[in-house]
Short mmCIF file of C-alpha atoms in Angstrom, two decimals:
data_model
loop_
_atom_site.label_atom_id
_atom_site.label_comp_id
_atom_site.label_asym_id
_atom_site.label_seq_id
_atom_site.Cartn_x
_atom_site.Cartn_y
_atom_site.Cartn_z
CA MET B 1 -8.97 100.28 -114.94
CA ASN B 2 -5.49 98.70 -114.78
CA ASN B 3 -5.92 98.21 -111.03
CA ASN B 4 -9.21 96.30 -111.59
CA VAL B 5 -7.50 94.05 -114.12
CA ALA B 6 -4.60 93.40 -111.69
CA ILE B 7 -7.04 92.63 -108.80
CA ASN B 8 -9.11 90.29 -110.98
CA ALA B 9 -5.93 88.53 -112.16
CA SER B 10 -4.64 88.11 -108.58
CA PHE B 11 -8.05 86.77 -107.40
CA GLY B 12 -8.02 84.39 -110.40
CA ASN B 13 -4.56 83.15 -109.41
CA LEU B 14 -5.57 82.79 -105.75
CA PHE B 15 -8.66 80.84 -106.79
CA ARG B 16 -6.59 78.53 -109.04
CA PHE B 17 -4.07 78.10 -106.20
CA PHE B 18 -6.81 77.01 -103.78
CA ILE B 19 -8.29 74.57 -106.29
CA GLN B 20 -4.84 73.14 -106.82
CA GLU B 21 -4.30 72.78 -103.09
CA LEU B 22 -7.64 71.08 -102.61
CA LYS B 23 -6.66 68.23 -104.95
CA PRO B 24 -5.59 65.08 -103.14
CA ARG B 25 -1.88 64.28 -102.94
CA GLY B 26 -0.14 60.97 -102.42
CA PRO B 27 -1.46 57.45 -102.77
CA TRP B 28 -5.18 56.73 -102.20
CA LEU B 29 -4.98 53.17 -101.12
CA THR B 30 -3.45 53.63 -97.69
CA PRO B 31 -4.64 51.70 -94.57
CA PHE B 32 -5.92 54.89 -93.02
CA ASN B 33 -7.95 55.82 -96.13
CA ILE B 34 -9.37 52.29 -96.50
CA ILE B 35 -10.66 52.37 -92.92
CA SER B 36 -11.62 56.07 -92.63
CA ILE B 37 -13.50 56.65 -95.94
CA PRO B 38 -16.26 54.04 -95.35
CA VAL B 39 -16.62 55.16 -91.73
CA ILE B 40 -17.01 58.85 -92.81
CA LEU B 41 -19.52 57.95 -95.58
CA VAL B 42 -21.63 55.75 -93.30
CA GLY B 43 -21.42 58.46 -90.58
CA LEU B 44 -22.65 61.13 -92.96
CA GLY B 45 -25.55 58.87 -93.96
CA ILE B 46 -26.45 58.38 -90.31
CA LEU B 47 -26.35 62.13 -89.74
CA VAL B 48 -28.73 62.76 -92.68
CA TYR B 49 -31.11 60.18 -91.18
CA ARG B 50 -30.73 61.69 -87.67
CA PHE B 51 -31.63 65.23 -88.91
CA ILE B 52 -34.70 63.92 -90.78
CA HIS B 53 -36.02 61.54 -88.14
CA GLY B 54 -34.63 63.02 -84.96
CA LEU B 55 -32.17 61.98 -82.23
CA GLY B 56 -34.23 59.00 -81.05
CA SER B 57 -34.01 57.29 -84.48
CA VAL B 58 -30.23 56.62 -84.24
CA THR B 59 -29.37 56.98 -80.53
CA ASN B 60 -30.34 55.32 -77.27
CA LEU B 61 -30.81 58.79 -75.67
CA SER B 62 -33.95 59.44 -73.63
CA GLN B 63 -35.41 62.03 -71.26
CA GLU B 64 -33.62 60.21 -68.42
CA THR B 65 -30.33 60.03 -70.30
CA PRO B 66 -30.15 63.10 -72.51
CA TRP B 67 -26.37 63.07 -72.86
CA GLY B 68 -24.68 60.07 -74.37
CA LEU B 69 -21.55 59.14 -76.26
CA TRP B 70 -21.57 62.13 -78.57
CA MET B 71 -21.60 64.60 -75.70
CA GLY B 72 -19.43 62.48 -73.43
CA PHE B 73 -16.69 61.67 -75.86
CA ASP B 74 -16.74 64.38 -78.54
CA VAL B 75 -17.38 67.36 -76.33
CA VAL B 76 -16.37 66.58 -72.75
CA THR B 77 -13.39 64.32 -73.56
CA GLY B 78 -12.36 65.98 -76.85
CA VAL B 79 -11.94 69.38 -75.21
CA ALA B 80 -9.75 67.88 -72.48
CA LEU B 81 -7.54 66.18 -75.03
CA ALA B 82 -7.24 69.53 -76.88
CA GLY B 83 -5.72 71.12 -73.75
CA GLY B 84 -2.23 70.79 -75.13
CA ALA B 85 -2.55 73.99 -77.11
CA TYR B 86 -3.06 76.27 -74.14
CA VAL B 87 -0.40 74.47 -72.09
CA ILE B 88 2.31 74.64 -74.77
CA THR B 89 1.54 78.27 -75.74
CA PHE B 90 1.82 79.19 -72.04
CA VAL B 91 5.16 77.34 -71.78
CA VAL B 92 6.57 78.98 -74.97
CA TYR B 93 5.14 82.53 -75.01
CA VAL B 94 4.61 83.26 -71.32
CA VAL B 95 7.34 81.20 -69.53
CA GLY B 96 9.69 81.66 -72.48
CA LEU B 97 10.91 78.07 -72.85
CA ASP B 98 11.88 78.28 -76.53
CA LYS B 99 12.86 74.63 -76.62
CA TYR B 100 9.18 73.78 -77.27
CA HIS B 101 8.73 76.30 -80.09
CA GLY B 102 9.05 73.58 -82.73
CA ILE B 103 5.79 71.93 -81.70
CA VAL B 104 3.67 75.05 -81.18
CA ARG B 105 2.23 75.20 -84.70
CA ALA B 106 1.19 71.55 -84.86
CA THR B 107 -0.23 71.68 -81.37
CA VAL B 108 -2.21 74.86 -81.97
CA LEU B 109 -3.53 73.40 -85.26
CA ASN B 110 -4.54 70.24 -83.42
CA GLY B 111 -6.30 72.26 -80.77
CA LEU B 112 -8.08 74.48 -83.27
CA LEU B 113 -9.35 71.52 -85.26
CA ALA B 114 -10.35 69.65 -82.12
CA TYR B 115 -12.49 72.57 -80.95
CA CYS B 116 -14.02 73.00 -84.43
CA PHE B 117 -14.89 69.31 -84.76
CA TYR B 118 -15.66 68.37 -81.20
CA GLY B 119 -17.38 71.65 -80.39
CA GLY B 120 -19.15 71.33 -83.79
CA ALA B 121 -20.24 67.83 -82.82
CA LEU B 122 -22.37 69.49 -80.17
CA LEU B 123 -24.76 70.46 -82.96
CA ILE B 124 -25.53 66.87 -83.82
CA ASP B 125 -26.35 66.15 -80.19
CA LEU B 126 -28.80 68.98 -79.75
CA GLY B 127 -32.44 68.16 -80.13
CA ARG B 128 -33.04 71.66 -81.55
CA PRO B 129 -29.72 72.60 -83.12
CA TRP B 130 -31.21 75.72 -84.67
CA ASN B 131 -31.31 77.20 -81.11
CA ALA B 132 -27.52 76.86 -80.79
CA PRO B 133 -26.74 80.51 -81.79
CA ASN B 134 -29.10 81.90 -79.08
CA PRO B 135 -26.44 82.51 -76.45
CA TYR B 136 -24.49 84.56 -79.03
CA ILE B 137 -27.21 86.55 -80.71
CA GLY B 138 -29.16 87.47 -77.60
CA ASN B 139 -32.31 85.48 -78.24
CA SER B 140 -32.29 84.49 -74.57
CA PHE B 141 -28.66 84.69 -73.53
CA GLY B 142 -29.06 82.41 -70.47
CA PHE B 143 -26.60 84.29 -68.24
CA SER B 144 -27.26 82.01 -65.27
CA SER B 145 -26.23 78.85 -67.05
CA VAL B 146 -22.68 77.43 -67.10
CA LEU B 147 -23.39 76.62 -70.76
CA PHE B 148 -23.46 80.40 -71.46
CA LEU B 149 -19.89 80.65 -70.33
CA ILE B 150 -18.88 77.52 -72.22
CA CYS B 151 -20.54 78.69 -75.48
CA TRP B 152 -18.82 82.04 -75.46
CA HIS B 153 -15.50 80.59 -74.35
CA PHE B 154 -15.58 77.98 -77.15
CA LEU B 155 -16.23 80.67 -79.74
CA LEU B 156 -13.65 83.16 -78.41
CA TYR B 157 -11.04 80.45 -77.87
CA MET B 158 -11.46 79.20 -81.43
CA VAL B 159 -10.94 82.79 -82.66
CA CYS B 160 -7.81 83.06 -80.43
CA GLU B 161 -6.41 79.76 -81.78
CA PHE B 162 -7.13 80.88 -85.34
CA VAL B 163 -5.22 84.13 -84.75
CA GLU B 164 -2.37 82.15 -83.19
CA PHE B 165 -2.27 79.90 -86.26
CA SER B 166 -2.83 82.64 -88.81
CA PRO B 167 0.90 83.48 -89.30
CA VAL B 168 1.25 79.95 -90.75
CA ILE B 169 -1.53 80.67 -93.26
CA ALA B 170 0.08 83.98 -94.15
CA GLU B 171 3.42 82.23 -94.64
CA TRP B 172 1.73 79.62 -96.86
CA LEU B 173 0.19 82.41 -99.02
CA HIS B 174 3.55 84.28 -99.09
CA LEU B 175 1.97 87.29 -97.39
CA GLU B 176 5.03 88.55 -95.51
CA LYS B 177 3.54 91.85 -94.30
CA ALA B 178 0.39 90.11 -93.02
CA LYS B 179 2.54 87.48 -91.31
CA ARG B 180 4.61 90.14 -89.46
CA PHE B 181 1.45 91.90 -88.33
CA LEU B 182 -0.28 88.66 -87.20
CA LYS B 183 2.82 87.57 -85.27
CA LYS B 184 2.55 90.76 -83.23
CA LEU B 185 -0.92 89.67 -82.09
CA THR B 186 0.32 86.29 -80.80
CA LEU B 187 1.21 87.14 -77.24
CA ALA B 188 -2.09 88.98 -76.58
CA THR B 189 -4.16 86.12 -78.06
CA VAL B 190 -2.09 83.51 -76.13
CA VAL B 191 -2.80 85.27 -72.84
CA LEU B 192 -6.51 85.60 -73.67
CA GLY B 193 -6.57 81.98 -74.93
CA ILE B 194 -5.00 80.61 -71.70
CA THR B 195 -7.51 82.58 -69.56
CA LEU B 196 -10.42 81.27 -71.65
CA SER B 197 -9.06 77.72 -71.55
CA ILE B 198 -8.67 77.60 -67.78
CA LEU B 199 -12.20 78.83 -67.36
CA HIS B 200 -13.95 76.56 -69.86
CA GLN B 201 -11.98 73.47 -69.01
CA SER B 202 -13.16 73.90 -65.46
CA GLY B 203 -16.56 75.13 -66.73
CA LEU B 204 -17.12 71.78 -68.38
CA GLY B 205 -16.70 70.21 -64.95
CA ALA B 206 -19.00 72.82 -63.44
CA LEU B 207 -21.74 71.59 -65.80
CA PHE B 208 -21.95 68.46 -63.67
CA LEU B 209 -22.19 70.24 -60.29
CA MET B 210 -25.94 70.41 -60.58
CA ALA B 211 -26.17 66.67 -61.33
CA LYS B 212 -25.16 65.55 -57.86
CA PRO B 213 -28.09 63.14 -57.37
CA LYS B 214 -27.43 61.52 -60.72
CA ILE B 215 -23.65 60.94 -60.66
CA HIS B 216 -22.10 58.18 -58.55
CA PRO B 217 -20.61 59.75 -55.43
CA LEU B 218 -17.13 58.49 -56.26
CA TRP B 219 -17.15 60.71 -59.33
CA TRP B 220 -19.13 63.68 -58.09
CA SER B 221 -17.42 66.36 -56.08
CA GLU B 222 -17.86 70.05 -55.51
CA PHE B 223 -14.29 70.31 -56.80
CA ILE B 224 -15.05 68.75 -60.23
CA PRO B 225 -14.13 72.06 -61.96
CA ILE B 226 -10.64 71.97 -60.40
CA LEU B 227 -10.20 68.29 -61.22
CA PHE B 228 -11.24 68.90 -64.82
CA PHE B 229 -8.79 71.79 -65.17
CA VAL B 230 -5.81 70.02 -63.59
CA SER B 231 -6.44 66.81 -65.57
CA SER B 232 -6.73 68.80 -68.83
CA ILE B 233 -3.09 69.83 -68.36
CA TYR B 234 -1.65 66.32 -68.36
CA ALA B 235 -4.26 65.22 -70.93
CA GLY B 236 -2.89 67.90 -73.26
CA LEU B 237 0.71 66.96 -72.54
CA SER B 238 0.05 63.30 -73.15
CA MET B 239 -1.81 64.08 -76.33
CA ILE B 240 1.13 66.12 -77.64
CA ILE B 241 3.46 63.16 -76.90
CA PHE B 242 1.06 60.74 -78.66
CA GLU B 243 0.16 62.96 -81.58
CA GLY B 244 3.75 64.09 -82.04
CA THR B 245 5.06 60.52 -82.06
CA VAL B 246 2.52 59.47 -84.70
CA SER B 247 3.17 62.65 -86.78
CA HIS B 248 6.93 62.04 -86.66
CA LYS B 249 6.36 58.57 -88.09
CA VAL B 250 3.67 59.39 -90.67
CA PHE B 251 4.90 62.80 -91.80
CA SER B 252 8.62 62.19 -91.24
CA HIS B 253 9.39 63.37 -94.83
CA LEU B 254 7.91 66.80 -93.98
CA ILE B 255 9.85 67.32 -90.76
CA PRO B 256 13.36 68.78 -90.87
CA GLU B 257 16.06 66.34 -89.62
CA LYS B 258 17.15 68.52 -86.70
CA HIS B 259 13.49 68.55 -85.42
CA HIS B 260 13.52 64.73 -85.30
CA HIS B 261 16.36 64.69 -82.78
CA HIS B 262 15.06 67.73 -80.93
CA PHE B 263 11.65 66.03 -80.52
CA ASP B 264 13.09 63.43 -78.13
CA ASP B 265 14.23 66.19 -75.75
CA ILE B 266 10.79 67.79 -76.03
CA VAL B 267 9.14 64.47 -75.15
CA PHE B 268 11.30 64.20 -72.02
CA GLY B 269 10.32 67.71 -70.95
CA LEU B 270 6.65 67.03 -71.52
CA ALA B 271 6.91 63.78 -69.57
CA LYS B 272 8.33 65.63 -66.63
CA GLY B 273 5.49 68.10 -66.67
CA ALA B 274 2.91 65.29 -67.01
CA ALA B 275 4.40 63.39 -64.05
CA ILE B 276 4.22 66.39 -61.75
CA THR B 277 0.64 67.33 -62.84
CA MET B 278 -0.63 63.78 -62.53
CA PHE B 279 0.92 63.46 -59.09
CA VAL B 280 -0.90 66.59 -57.94
CA TYR B 281 -4.13 65.35 -59.54
CA TYR B 282 -3.79 61.98 -57.86
CA PHE B 283 -3.47 63.57 -54.43
CA PHE B 284 -6.47 65.81 -55.12
CA LYS B 285 -8.47 62.64 -55.77
CA ALA B 286 -7.10 60.94 -52.67
CA LEU B 287 -7.83 63.95 -50.53
CA LEU B 288 -11.42 64.14 -51.82
CA PHE B 289 -11.86 60.42 -51.27
CA ILE B 290 -10.83 60.71 -47.65
CA HIS B 291 -12.61 64.01 -47.03
CA ASP B 292 -15.90 62.61 -48.28
CA LYS B 293 -15.39 59.34 -46.30
CA GLN B 294 -15.91 57.12 -49.28
CA TRP B 295 -14.31 53.96 -47.89
CA ASP B 296 -17.64 52.10 -47.98
CA LEU B 297 -18.13 52.81 -51.66
CA ILE B 298 -15.08 50.95 -52.94
CA ALA B 299 -16.25 47.51 -51.93
CA ASP B 300 -18.50 46.92 -54.97
CA GLY B 301 -17.98 46.93 -58.74
CA TRP B 302 -18.25 50.73 -58.99
CA GLY B 303 -15.46 51.02 -56.43
CA LEU B 304 -13.19 48.67 -58.35
CA TRP B 305 -13.91 50.59 -61.54
CA TYR B 306 -12.99 53.82 -59.71
CA LEU B 307 -9.75 52.31 -58.37
CA LEU B 308 -8.85 51.08 -61.86
CA GLU B 309 -9.27 54.62 -63.20
CA VAL B 310 -7.45 56.42 -60.43
CA ILE B 311 -4.65 53.96 -59.67
CA GLY B 312 -4.34 52.15 -62.99
CA PHE B 313 -4.63 55.14 -65.28
CA VAL B 314 -3.44 58.04 -63.11
CA LEU B 315 -0.95 56.87 -60.47
CA VAL B 316 0.71 54.19 -62.58
CA PRO B 317 1.30 56.38 -65.70
CA ALA B 318 2.44 59.24 -63.42
CA LEU B 319 5.12 56.91 -61.97
CA MET B 320 5.97 55.69 -65.50
CA PHE B 321 6.37 59.28 -66.72
CA ALA B 322 8.75 60.01 -63.83
CA PHE B 323 10.67 56.76 -64.30
CA GLY B 324 10.86 57.25 -68.08
CA PHE B 325 12.21 60.78 -67.65
CA LYS B 326 14.75 59.80 -65.05
CA HIS B 327 16.05 56.87 -67.04
CA ARG B 328 15.65 58.50 -70.45
CA SER B 329 13.32 55.82 -71.80
CA LEU B 330 11.12 57.09 -74.66
CA ARG B 331 9.29 53.77 -74.82
CA ILE B 332 8.06 53.95 -71.19
CA ILE B 333 7.01 57.56 -71.69
CA LYS B 334 5.03 56.78 -74.81
CA ILE B 335 3.25 53.87 -73.08
CA ALA B 336 2.53 56.19 -70.13
CA ALA B 337 1.10 58.80 -72.51
CA VAL B 338 -1.31 56.26 -73.99
CA MET B 339 -2.35 55.10 -70.53
CA ALA B 340 -2.89 58.64 -69.36
CA LEU B 341 -5.10 59.31 -72.41
CA ILE B 342 -7.13 56.17 -71.65
CA GLY B 343 -7.44 57.44 -68.08
CA ILE B 344 -8.79 60.82 -69.23
CA ILE B 345 -11.26 59.16 -71.61
CA LEU B 346 -12.41 56.84 -68.77
CA ASN B 347 -12.71 59.74 -66.35
CA ARG B 348 -14.71 61.98 -68.65
CA LEU B 349 -16.97 59.11 -69.79
CA ASN B 350 -17.47 58.01 -66.20
CA VAL B 351 -18.62 61.44 -65.12
CA SER B 352 -20.82 62.16 -68.17
CA VAL B 353 -22.06 58.72 -69.30
CA ILE B 354 -21.04 55.58 -67.35
CA ALA B 355 -21.58 56.66 -63.74
CA PHE B 356 -24.40 58.98 -64.77
CA ASN B 357 -27.74 57.48 -63.65
CA TRP B 358 -25.64 54.70 -62.14
CA TYR B 359 -28.65 53.53 -60.05
CA SER B 360 -30.86 53.14 -63.10
CA VAL B 361 -31.97 49.60 -63.96
CA ALA B 362 -31.91 50.19 -67.70
CA HIS B 363 -28.43 51.66 -68.25
CA TYR B 364 -27.56 53.71 -71.35
CA VAL B 365 -25.52 51.81 -73.98
CA PRO B 366 -24.65 53.71 -77.16
CA THR B 367 -26.03 52.38 -80.48
CA TRP B 368 -23.70 51.34 -83.29
CA GLN B 369 -24.75 54.48 -85.09
CA GLU B 370 -23.50 56.66 -82.18
CA ILE B 371 -20.17 54.80 -82.27
CA VAL B 372 -19.81 55.22 -86.05
CA VAL B 373 -20.56 58.94 -85.91
CA THR B 374 -18.01 59.37 -83.08
CA PHE B 375 -15.34 57.71 -85.24
CA MET B 376 -16.57 59.80 -88.22
CA VAL B 377 -15.80 63.03 -86.25
CA ILE B 378 -12.31 61.74 -85.23
CA PHE B 379 -11.48 60.62 -88.81
CA SER B 380 -12.77 63.84 -90.34
CA GLU B 381 -10.56 65.86 -88.03
CA LEU B 382 -7.55 63.68 -88.97
CA TRP B 383 -8.31 64.22 -92.68
CA VAL B 384 -8.33 67.97 -92.24
CA PHE B 385 -5.21 67.85 -90.05
CA ARG B 386 -3.43 65.84 -92.75
CA TRP B 387 -4.55 68.33 -95.41
CA PHE B 388 -3.07 71.21 -93.39
CA VAL B 389 0.28 69.59 -92.54
CA THR B 390 0.90 68.40 -96.10
CA ARG B 391 0.35 71.87 -97.49
CA LEU B 392 1.11 74.49 -94.88
CA PRO B 393 4.51 74.92 -93.07
CA VAL B 394 3.10 73.43 -89.85
CA PHE B 395 6.24 71.54 -88.77
CA ASP B 396 8.45 74.63 -89.17
CA SER B 397 9.20 76.41 -85.95
CA GLY B 398 8.49 79.80 -87.58
CA HIS B 399 11.80 81.31 -86.56
CA MET H 1 -25.32 60.20 -26.95
CA ASP H 2 -23.43 60.54 -30.22
CA SER H 3 -20.91 63.25 -29.62
CA PHE H 4 -17.91 64.75 -31.21
CA THR H 5 -14.61 63.42 -29.91
CA TYR H 6 -11.20 64.92 -30.44
CA VAL H 7 -9.46 61.56 -30.49
CA ASN H 8 -11.36 60.23 -33.53
CA ILE H 9 -9.03 60.67 -36.48
CA PHE H 10 -11.93 60.72 -38.93
CA GLU H 11 -13.81 63.46 -37.09
CA THR H 12 -10.85 65.74 -36.60
CA LYS H 13 -9.77 65.51 -40.25
CA GLY H 14 -6.61 63.93 -38.95
CA LEU H 15 -6.35 61.76 -42.04
CA GLU H 16 -6.53 64.78 -44.31
CA TYR H 17 -3.64 66.41 -42.47
CA LEU H 18 -1.59 63.23 -42.65
CA LEU H 19 -2.37 62.88 -46.38
CA LEU H 20 -1.26 66.53 -47.00
CA LEU H 21 1.94 65.97 -45.07
CA CYS H 22 2.59 62.88 -47.18
CA PHE H 23 1.81 64.89 -50.31
CA TRP H 24 4.30 67.64 -49.58
CA GLY H 25 6.95 65.14 -48.52
CA LEU H 26 6.53 63.13 -51.65
CA PHE H 27 6.16 66.15 -53.85
CA VAL H 28 9.50 67.52 -52.77
CA TYR H 29 11.05 64.10 -53.28
CA LEU H 30 9.45 63.87 -56.81
CA LEU H 31 10.86 67.28 -57.77
CA LYS H 32 14.33 66.26 -56.55
CA TYR H 33 13.98 62.94 -58.41
CA LEU H 34 13.03 64.74 -61.63
CA SER H 35 15.55 67.52 -61.26
CA THR H 36 18.35 65.56 -62.92
CA PRO H 37 17.84 62.76 -65.42
CA ASP H 38 20.27 59.81 -65.41
CA LYS H 39 23.18 60.44 -67.78
CA LYS H 40 22.78 56.99 -69.30
CA ARG H 41 20.07 56.92 -71.88
CA LYS H 42 18.19 53.68 -72.50
CA ASP H 43 16.64 54.09 -75.91
CA SER H 44 16.93 57.19 -77.95
CA LYS H 45 16.40 55.88 -81.40
CA ARG H 46 12.91 56.05 -82.93
#
């Protein structure tokens, strides 16, 4: 009887604690809130309309162009930008470079939320979203489809990232025993998570292997899976630099002073890794270009667009990362990170949207509703990210 | 008759070999370049 009373009291306390934590903190009238709240509200309205009247009512998608901005940006690009989590956990837990431990929690949280929101955005792009659980529940698994691998990897990887992040939740709830137990699971989940990441980052590229006749030859290659995997490494590193820089400005009051100084060294290390990876990626692209004898294809507008992506947003930022590291210039490195991110967005959108059906007379252009919903997904993720970092010990290294 | 010729650099994949040689040469140079940062630091303040 006494036990029941104690359990009820503790659940009551926990409930009150959660309600307290859900209440907003800080000023409401910030530039971010003023921009993001209307976008999220309009986006939600568009989604309600989309689920009542169908995809065609708010998008320019058709039978010829079934994948548009939602798939191209939210899923294909978003997953590449979330690659930082598997790269940094590999560096910290497998290679043992403890210098980067301070950014593991924020990076894993960012990765977890990115997969939840961008993977979740897949549901709004499916004509029949109620069929989404089929690959999991066995109502036609679809073993022969690359999407089967991607579906399972998304789910398992989200579970892995949740387990990797769970010691922070336990610390927040003052559950010391649970935290110690969950920390013991970290290495195993990191190894599993890295394996899953490598496979589904390249798996996303493999989705486009069967679309050879539809993708412009400059962007289609039988090595798309390898290109997607390699580019996801520097996409993740650039995203950590960008997201870390913004976080250190916006949440500076939550970050211990020693981490501020330490972060500069971390950025230099990440820049070095990004420079090497981008250099390798650039030569992959050059080798494929020469191997496929694509000289004739660069004479027109598509060719110039391709050169802009590969030289302007791969080679140039790679050199800037190297120069910035050598000469200890944070400014150059941060500009290079933004350029690398633009390059990744361009590449993924080129493969999945822009150079898809490139020969078509009526080319796909996203509607304003598609653009608003895309921003809604990004802002929603940022809201949740902000909620976590202002309440949980995300910026602590956990040592 | 169109035939294969061993002196055509495009047919023999000569360019691919040259590119790979360039890659390894430049890659080693890049690693050496990145092995030690300059002692002087341009801008460290945020």
